[in-house]
């Protein structure tokens, strides 16, 4: 029997990349690869890259510089280390990576990673391999499903891609070029995936897509199903305690999705609904095709259906032509909506996008200053949102042992981390917790009396080995310089 080969994947960027990294592990497992946390002793290193902002892309080349050294050291020790660049930088830069970085053996775009075993063989046969096609076939049909042990090791919360690509063409964004046009996976395949995850202890599913509420996959009745309809069906799968979805576009909020929030207790009342700007002039220049009034109306529809719903958003400051007045309108919108958290970014011109040609740029100093002001406002809203939890009893889905001995950490409906002193047999259960205090973004509390006496909510097997789960954070998050 040959020894397993070690695979190290470093993922950058969005949750789609986190999910893709897991699927690459599943694709390479039948080839004898097992994951390692350390790049230096790996036989195969994959950089799963992000192209959304300039800083994110640049990181790839600095990482490749380090890998050049590690690869040379491996060769000196008589080992072969292969290096793969995957993800959106691979898609956008393709041959340029091969030209600039001789350390790279394979370049593979996000729609082609099911071809990784063949590409590695090609590289081994003496060449360097590139695949940045947008194949017509659904790559998911070619990916092996994760093994039960892999699912269990990944914890009780899982992403499932239901939709990929984007046809919206916001003028600042590379996604339509790197991920291609919108494709929805068929309903039956998603049900299979979720059923398999549930059978192996997963309790929470986050459906992901670049434009997830644009989902329109073929249903078993031969008609396209909307995201809301899909959620109703998934909520019937035994063992699934919580459903989430991300990222939504304000233009694609259909009535079935609103109804699903009204009707499904498993559908968490927490929606990431990026608006990008509070100025109608800037929204038009961004080609968002919605106004602030449209956005407010969408928020009202959600709130009418479920009063405890909370929102997060993405904002871009310093889009070309953004005046102080436009920015003031963004602050006004944030004040009016009241967010539980948000991501805010300085505008980063991306080659090939329409906005990159706009001349009326905003100075770095103005961008920096606006970012701080926006972030301060969002931080204050997030702190108030978290502080409002103190003294209340809220449901927490427990995920894993915390860093502090004896503590178990889980997440509230709003993805706030919540810590309690308890034994680890509560992992995988949704239990009421009385929140006593707040430490930065984490809630501290104790299991509510009722939960100590009551039967566990979990009705699916609890995974024996639990690793930290990567899940979307509500922390307000400033990405500077990118
Ligand atoms: N589809 C989602 C939507 O429309 O809201 C967004 C997906 S994008 C991967 C995530 C976020 O990155 C965007 O919401 C936007 O705020 C930010 N972003 C995208 N392109 C950017 C750019 N050129 N500069 C700065 N931020 C950018
Ligand atoms: Fe990018 Fe706009 Fe599509 Fe979101 S909707 S992925 S921001 S083009």
XYZ file of C-alpha atoms and ligand atoms in Angstrom:
517
model
C 0.000 0.000 0.000
C 1.388 3.441 -0.935
C 1.547 6.161 1.705
C -1.128 8.888 1.360
C 0.021 12.038 -0.372
C -0.375 15.292 1.513
C -2.558 18.078 0.191
C -2.576 21.632 1.507
C -5.263 24.084 0.317
C -5.144 27.767 1.106
C -8.413 29.524 0.321
C -8.948 33.247 -0.070
C -12.119 35.275 -0.443
C -15.742 34.276 -0.280
C -17.675 31.306 1.088
C -17.940 29.900 -2.448
C -14.180 29.378 -2.251
C -14.440 27.705 1.168
C -16.953 25.290 -0.332
C -14.901 24.765 -3.509
C -11.841 23.926 -1.394
C -13.779 21.139 0.332
C -14.935 19.807 -3.015
C -11.325 19.803 -4.278
C -10.365 17.722 -1.238
C -13.222 15.311 -2.106
C -12.067 15.205 -5.759
C -8.495 14.371 -4.814
C -9.287 11.874 -2.016
C -9.729 8.959 -4.483
C -6.240 9.829 -5.829
C -4.784 9.122 -2.376
C -4.507 12.703 -1.099
C -5.193 13.600 2.534
C -5.298 17.152 3.857
C -2.434 18.658 5.836
C -2.417 21.977 7.649
C 1.200 22.615 6.722
C 2.279 23.732 3.232
C 5.963 22.891 3.757
C 5.557 19.123 3.987
C 2.779 18.913 1.367
C 3.112 17.011 -1.901
C 0.474 19.248 -3.449
C -0.310 22.868 -2.576
C -3.419 24.534 -4.004
C -3.958 28.281 -3.758
C -7.694 28.818 -4.150
C -7.657 32.454 -5.115
C -9.905 35.528 -5.087
C -9.896 38.307 -7.702
C -12.574 40.574 -6.262
C -10.198 43.347 -5.165
C -6.637 44.191 -6.180
C -5.102 43.319 -2.782
C -6.715 39.878 -2.875
C -5.117 39.126 -6.277
C -1.699 40.436 -5.278
C -1.563 38.034 -2.338
C -1.312 35.148 -4.822
C 2.003 36.266 -6.255
C 3.542 36.907 -2.833
C 2.371 33.447 -1.709
C 3.857 31.906 -4.871
C 7.198 33.513 -3.968
C 7.163 31.612 -0.650
C 6.162 28.398 -2.383
C 9.109 28.721 -4.777
C 11.414 28.379 -1.749
C 9.398 25.499 -0.243
C 9.350 23.652 -3.576
C 13.127 24.020 -3.981
C 13.681 22.741 -0.418
C 11.395 19.764 -1.094
C 13.375 18.974 -4.261
C 16.631 19.115 -2.272
C 15.140 16.616 0.179
C 14.240 14.325 -2.747
C 10.490 15.139 -2.691
C 8.239 16.523 -5.420
C 5.908 19.352 -4.529
C 3.283 20.363 -7.088
C 1.689 23.806 -6.996
C -1.785 24.586 -8.328
C -3.412 28.003 -8.689
C -7.195 27.602 -8.650
C -10.120 30.013 -8.294
C -10.885 33.408 -9.771
C -7.315 34.726 -10.248
C -6.608 31.520 -12.204
C -9.653 32.234 -14.339
C -8.807 35.904 -14.895
C -5.057 35.616 -15.437
C -4.635 32.087 -16.851
C -1.481 31.963 -18.950
C -0.082 35.082 -17.299
C 0.383 33.018 -14.107
C 2.229 30.312 -16.029
C 4.439 33.040 -17.548
C 5.102 34.964 -14.322
C 5.447 32.048 -11.917
C 7.487 29.042 -13.078
C 6.769 27.418 -9.685
C 3.168 26.750 -10.813
C 2.361 23.342 -12.353
C -1.389 23.692 -12.902
C -3.759 26.647 -13.357
C -7.435 25.728 -13.010
C -10.484 27.996 -13.083
C -13.451 27.655 -10.710
C -15.617 25.844 -13.282
C -13.018 23.177 -14.083
C -11.609 21.857 -10.820
C -13.317 18.505 -11.321
C -10.534 18.036 -13.940
C -7.780 18.373 -11.316
C -6.705 14.674 -11.322
C -6.251 14.745 -15.122
C -4.465 18.105 -15.021
C -2.039 16.844 -12.376
C -1.281 13.790 -14.506
C -0.648 16.106 -17.450
C 1.749 18.184 -15.352
C 3.496 15.049 -14.123
C 4.000 13.903 -17.706
C 6.299 16.849 -18.137
C 4.135 19.820 -19.009
C 2.353 22.560 -17.195
C -1.413 22.384 -17.417
C -4.049 25.089 -17.807
C -7.834 24.736 -17.775
C -9.927 27.896 -17.601
C -12.837 26.736 -19.720
C -16.469 27.316 -18.827
C -17.628 23.798 -19.702
C -21.255 23.335 -20.681
C -21.584 20.343 -18.372
C -22.359 20.873 -14.696
C -19.059 20.374 -12.877
C -20.999 19.133 -9.863
C -22.065 16.062 -11.860
C -18.400 15.080 -12.047
C -17.431 15.729 -8.450
C -17.438 12.721 -6.132
C -19.677 13.232 -3.083
C -17.846 13.740 0.208
C -17.222 10.583 2.251
C -19.211 10.266 5.529
C -15.983 10.602 7.555
C -15.135 13.860 5.739
C -18.608 15.279 6.397
C -18.404 14.392 10.073
C -14.934 15.884 10.413
C -16.166 19.181 8.936
C -18.720 19.693 11.683
C -22.394 20.350 12.019
C -22.667 23.309 9.674
C -22.200 23.044 5.946
C -22.315 25.140 2.792
C -24.067 23.786 -0.283
C -23.627 25.578 -3.601
C -26.973 25.875 -5.379
C -26.156 28.545 -7.922
C -23.028 29.893 -9.551
C -22.103 32.859 -11.677
C -23.810 36.169 -12.216
C -25.559 37.951 -15.089
C -25.992 41.270 -13.288
C -22.789 42.972 -14.467
C -22.427 45.581 -11.752
C -19.856 47.928 -13.258
C -17.283 47.401 -10.463
C -17.386 43.614 -10.281
C -15.287 40.822 -11.834
C -17.600 37.954 -10.852
C -19.512 37.707 -14.175
C -16.142 37.371 -15.918
C -14.458 34.952 -13.502
C -17.422 32.760 -12.554
C -19.387 33.015 -15.788
C -23.114 33.393 -16.291
C -25.773 32.234 -13.841
C -26.294 28.500 -13.573
C -28.625 26.823 -11.045
C -28.189 23.226 -9.927
C -31.216 20.921 -10.270
C -33.399 20.580 -7.161
C -32.984 16.773 -6.988
C -29.188 17.056 -6.744
C -29.399 19.628 -3.977
C -31.851 17.440 -2.035
C -29.420 14.500 -2.397
C -26.540 16.612 -1.115
C -28.498 17.938 1.861
C -29.876 14.488 2.685
C -26.336 13.045 2.690
C -25.104 15.845 4.941
C -28.053 15.421 7.324
C -27.485 11.653 7.469
C -23.971 12.378 8.662
C -24.768 14.799 11.442
C -24.993 18.161 9.691
C -27.658 20.329 11.365
C -27.267 23.626 9.552
C -27.157 24.240 5.801
C -26.205 27.501 4.163
C -27.195 27.547 0.512
C -24.650 29.594 -1.354
C -24.404 31.313 -4.714
C -23.049 34.576 -6.093
C -26.644 35.571 -6.588
C -28.374 32.886 -4.545
C -31.905 34.250 -4.726
C -31.653 34.254 -8.510
C -31.827 30.454 -8.110
C -34.109 28.836 -10.695
C -33.038 25.161 -10.789
C -35.080 22.463 -12.521
C -37.604 21.028 -10.089
C -38.860 17.436 -9.960
C -42.111 18.703 -11.557
C -40.166 19.777 -14.655
C -40.515 23.478 -13.809
C -37.877 25.880 -12.505
C -38.069 26.262 -8.727
C -37.347 29.548 -6.973
C -35.144 29.691 -3.886
C -38.165 29.965 -1.580
C -39.710 26.787 -2.996
C -36.399 24.963 -2.581
C -36.196 26.103 1.054
C -39.678 24.732 1.824
C -38.554 21.335 0.473
C -35.220 21.284 2.312
C -36.935 22.187 5.586
C -38.686 18.787 5.395
C -35.409 16.844 5.592
C -35.126 15.243 9.049
C -32.150 16.475 11.054
C -31.872 19.874 9.390
C -32.444 22.342 12.208
C -31.355 25.518 10.457
C -31.360 26.859 6.919
C -29.603 29.959 5.637
C -28.723 31.366 2.240
C -26.216 33.874 0.925
C -25.607 36.169 -0.993
C -28.867 37.740 -2.083
C -29.488 40.509 -4.550
C -32.210 43.057 -3.691
C -33.664 42.783 -7.216
C -34.410 39.061 -6.972
C -36.431 38.842 -3.757
C -39.491 36.843 -4.781
C -42.685 36.423 -2.769
C -41.988 32.716 -2.130
C -38.782 33.672 -0.326
C -40.649 36.147 1.863
C -43.317 33.500 2.519
C -40.617 30.971 3.441
C -39.367 33.399 6.106
C -42.916 33.702 7.418
C -43.607 29.948 7.451
C -40.380 28.065 8.124
C -39.023 28.087 11.686
C -35.823 26.457 10.357
C -35.128 29.406 8.052
C -33.026 31.782 10.126
C -34.235 35.383 10.358
C -30.894 36.754 9.240
C -30.373 37.991 5.693
C -27.279 39.317 3.960
C -28.678 41.817 1.475
C -25.933 44.017 0.001
C -26.935 47.493 -1.141
C -23.418 48.895 -1.899
C -24.413 52.580 -1.674
C -27.171 54.808 -0.330
C -27.015 57.193 -3.300
C -29.335 56.564 -6.241
C -26.882 58.344 -8.537
C -24.071 55.970 -7.532
C -26.358 52.915 -7.636
C -27.198 53.822 -11.246
C -23.492 54.245 -12.101
C -22.856 50.849 -10.489
C -25.581 49.345 -12.730
C -27.289 47.891 -9.648
C -30.675 48.441 -11.322
C -32.382 49.229 -8.025
C -32.854 52.458 -6.118
C -32.610 53.028 -2.371
C -36.413 53.205 -2.289
C -36.622 49.735 -3.969
C -34.183 48.452 -1.349
C -36.164 49.893 1.557
C -39.325 48.316 0.162
C -37.638 44.896 0.022
C -36.519 45.283 3.634
C -40.093 46.191 4.638
C -41.457 43.069 2.913
C -39.076 40.880 4.929
C -39.894 42.732 8.156
C -43.625 42.430 7.575
C -43.213 38.649 7.227
C -40.956 38.197 10.231
C -40.468 40.876 12.834
C -37.294 39.468 14.360
C -35.432 39.507 11.044
C -32.032 41.239 10.958
C -29.912 42.338 8.020
C -26.297 42.671 7.028
C -24.990 44.356 3.901
C -21.942 45.140 1.771
C -20.865 48.684 1.021
C -18.344 50.138 -1.379
C -16.975 53.582 -0.539
C -15.200 55.792 -3.064
C -16.836 54.463 -6.217
C -15.735 56.854 -9.036
C -17.674 60.101 -8.823
C -18.909 59.545 -5.246
C -19.310 62.985 -3.681
C -19.572 63.832 0.006
C -23.324 64.189 -0.592
C -23.534 60.667 -2.068
C -21.620 59.315 0.893
C -23.883 61.172 3.337
C -26.803 59.372 1.646
C -25.103 56.036 2.410
C -24.767 56.984 6.082
C -28.422 58.055 6.092
C -29.542 54.731 4.619
C -27.510 52.783 7.201
C -29.078 54.859 9.974
C -32.542 54.273 8.588
C -32.227 50.502 8.055
C -30.227 49.621 11.205
C -27.915 46.704 10.469
C -26.666 43.831 12.619
C -23.298 44.120 10.864
C -21.838 44.830 7.437
C -18.780 44.476 5.274
C -17.377 47.678 3.855
C -14.748 48.008 1.178
C -12.809 50.738 -0.508
C -13.516 50.717 -4.214
C -10.830 48.799 -6.069
C -10.685 49.207 -9.862
C -10.667 45.800 -11.538
C -9.180 45.464 -15.007
C -11.786 44.720 -17.655
C -14.760 46.072 -15.693
C -16.583 49.190 -17.002
C -15.964 51.205 -13.811
C -12.199 50.770 -14.183
C -12.344 53.219 -17.141
C -14.129 55.944 -15.163
C -11.909 58.983 -14.736
C -13.576 60.743 -11.796
C -11.759 58.838 -9.080
C -12.004 59.529 -5.352
C -8.709 60.217 -3.535
C -7.264 57.569 -1.202
C -7.485 60.049 1.681
C -11.207 60.621 1.075
C -11.820 56.875 0.734
C -9.954 56.180 3.989
C -11.879 58.854 5.836
C -15.283 57.695 4.516
C -14.515 54.070 5.297
C -13.765 54.938 8.930
C -16.959 56.977 9.280
C -19.097 54.233 7.742
C -17.414 51.553 9.802
C -17.907 53.489 13.029
C -21.620 53.787 12.319
C -21.982 50.093 11.448
C -19.924 49.089 14.501
C -22.196 51.090 16.770
C -25.264 49.423 15.249
C -23.698 45.994 15.620
C -22.700 46.632 19.245
C -26.233 47.785 20.054
C -27.663 44.712 18.306
C -25.405 42.374 20.301
C -25.942 44.215 23.603
C -29.718 43.872 23.152
C -29.255 40.110 23.537
C -28.019 40.394 27.135
C -30.616 39.123 29.595
C -32.575 37.353 26.871
C -32.899 33.620 26.287
C -32.035 32.686 22.727
C -31.658 29.462 20.776
C -28.078 28.392 20.124
C -26.914 25.631 17.810
C -23.824 24.180 19.470
C -20.876 23.524 17.157
C -17.671 22.564 18.981
C -15.547 22.834 22.118
C -14.370 26.419 22.633
C -10.778 27.432 23.289
C -11.445 27.808 27.030
C -11.553 24.361 28.682
C -15.077 23.261 29.592
C -16.747 25.759 27.261
C -18.805 24.846 24.208
C -19.431 27.396 21.482
C -22.397 27.671 19.185
C -24.212 30.267 17.129
C -27.423 32.182 17.641
C -29.899 32.676 14.803
C -27.877 35.803 13.944
C -24.560 33.923 13.794
C -23.336 35.526 17.015
C -20.901 33.131 18.701
C -22.323 32.085 22.101
C -20.262 30.312 24.789
C -21.558 28.210 27.686
C -19.968 25.877 30.246
C -21.313 22.438 29.329
C -20.304 18.967 28.301
C -19.650 18.299 24.641
C -22.701 16.068 24.262
C -24.689 19.248 23.538
C -22.807 19.621 20.231
C -25.274 19.391 17.366
C -28.228 20.446 19.519
C -30.243 23.662 19.452
C -30.746 24.713 23.073
C -32.021 27.858 24.779
C -29.277 29.912 26.378
C -29.668 32.831 28.735
C -27.175 35.468 27.634
C -25.333 37.061 30.559
C -22.605 39.177 29.012
C -20.867 40.231 25.873
C -17.158 40.065 25.120
C -16.389 41.962 21.909
C -18.467 39.995 19.376
C -19.009 36.871 21.542
C -21.942 36.228 23.834
C -21.438 34.455 27.155
C -24.304 32.687 28.860
C -25.623 29.570 30.488
C -27.987 26.852 29.372
C -31.500 27.902 30.293
C -33.121 25.808 33.010
C -35.670 24.360 30.586
C -32.977 22.995 28.330
C -31.274 21.175 31.228
C -34.462 19.264 31.911
C -35.812 18.891 28.401
C -35.016 16.281 25.811
C -32.359 17.232 23.262
C -33.652 18.924 20.128
C -31.199 17.025 17.948
C -32.686 14.113 16.099
C -29.741 13.166 13.944
C -26.485 11.480 14.943
C -23.890 13.805 16.420
C -20.481 13.582 14.772
C -17.900 11.996 17.081
C -15.009 14.208 15.964
C -15.676 17.889 15.485
C -13.350 20.363 13.871
C -13.860 24.107 13.928
C -16.559 25.079 11.493
C -16.027 27.919 9.061
C -19.189 29.898 8.946
C -20.199 33.354 7.937
C -19.434 35.887 10.600
C -21.639 38.775 11.530
C -18.665 40.753 12.699
C -18.534 44.040 10.954
C -15.459 43.781 8.917
C -13.371 46.440 7.289
C -11.296 45.483 4.310
C -8.884 48.274 3.663
C -6.552 48.920 0.832
C -8.178 46.355 -1.397
N -23.426 39.205 -5.469
C -23.237 39.975 -4.316
C -24.060 41.250 -4.427
O -24.408 41.686 -5.507
O -24.282 41.855 -3.433
C -21.795 40.366 -4.079
C -20.733 39.419 -4.317
S -19.110 40.115 -4.260
C -18.249 38.625 -4.296
C -18.901 40.615 -2.565
C -18.728 42.082 -2.350
O -17.467 42.515 -2.790
C -19.699 42.976 -3.087
O -20.943 43.024 -2.475
C -19.002 44.318 -3.056
O -19.341 45.054 -1.903
C -17.522 43.921 -2.982
N -16.829 44.248 -4.228
C -17.008 43.669 -5.436
N -16.215 44.272 -6.354
C -15.529 45.255 -5.709
C -14.576 46.222 -6.114
N -14.185 46.321 -7.376
N -14.073 47.051 -5.172
C -14.465 46.969 -3.889
N -15.373 46.071 -3.448
C -15.905 45.226 -4.344
Fe -20.873 41.146 -8.718
Fe -23.107 42.601 -8.985
Fe -23.099 40.012 -9.658
Fe -22.945 40.706 -7.083
S -24.666 41.106 -8.476
S -21.696 39.172 -8.120
S -21.724 42.561 -7.192
S -21.958 41.633 -10.654
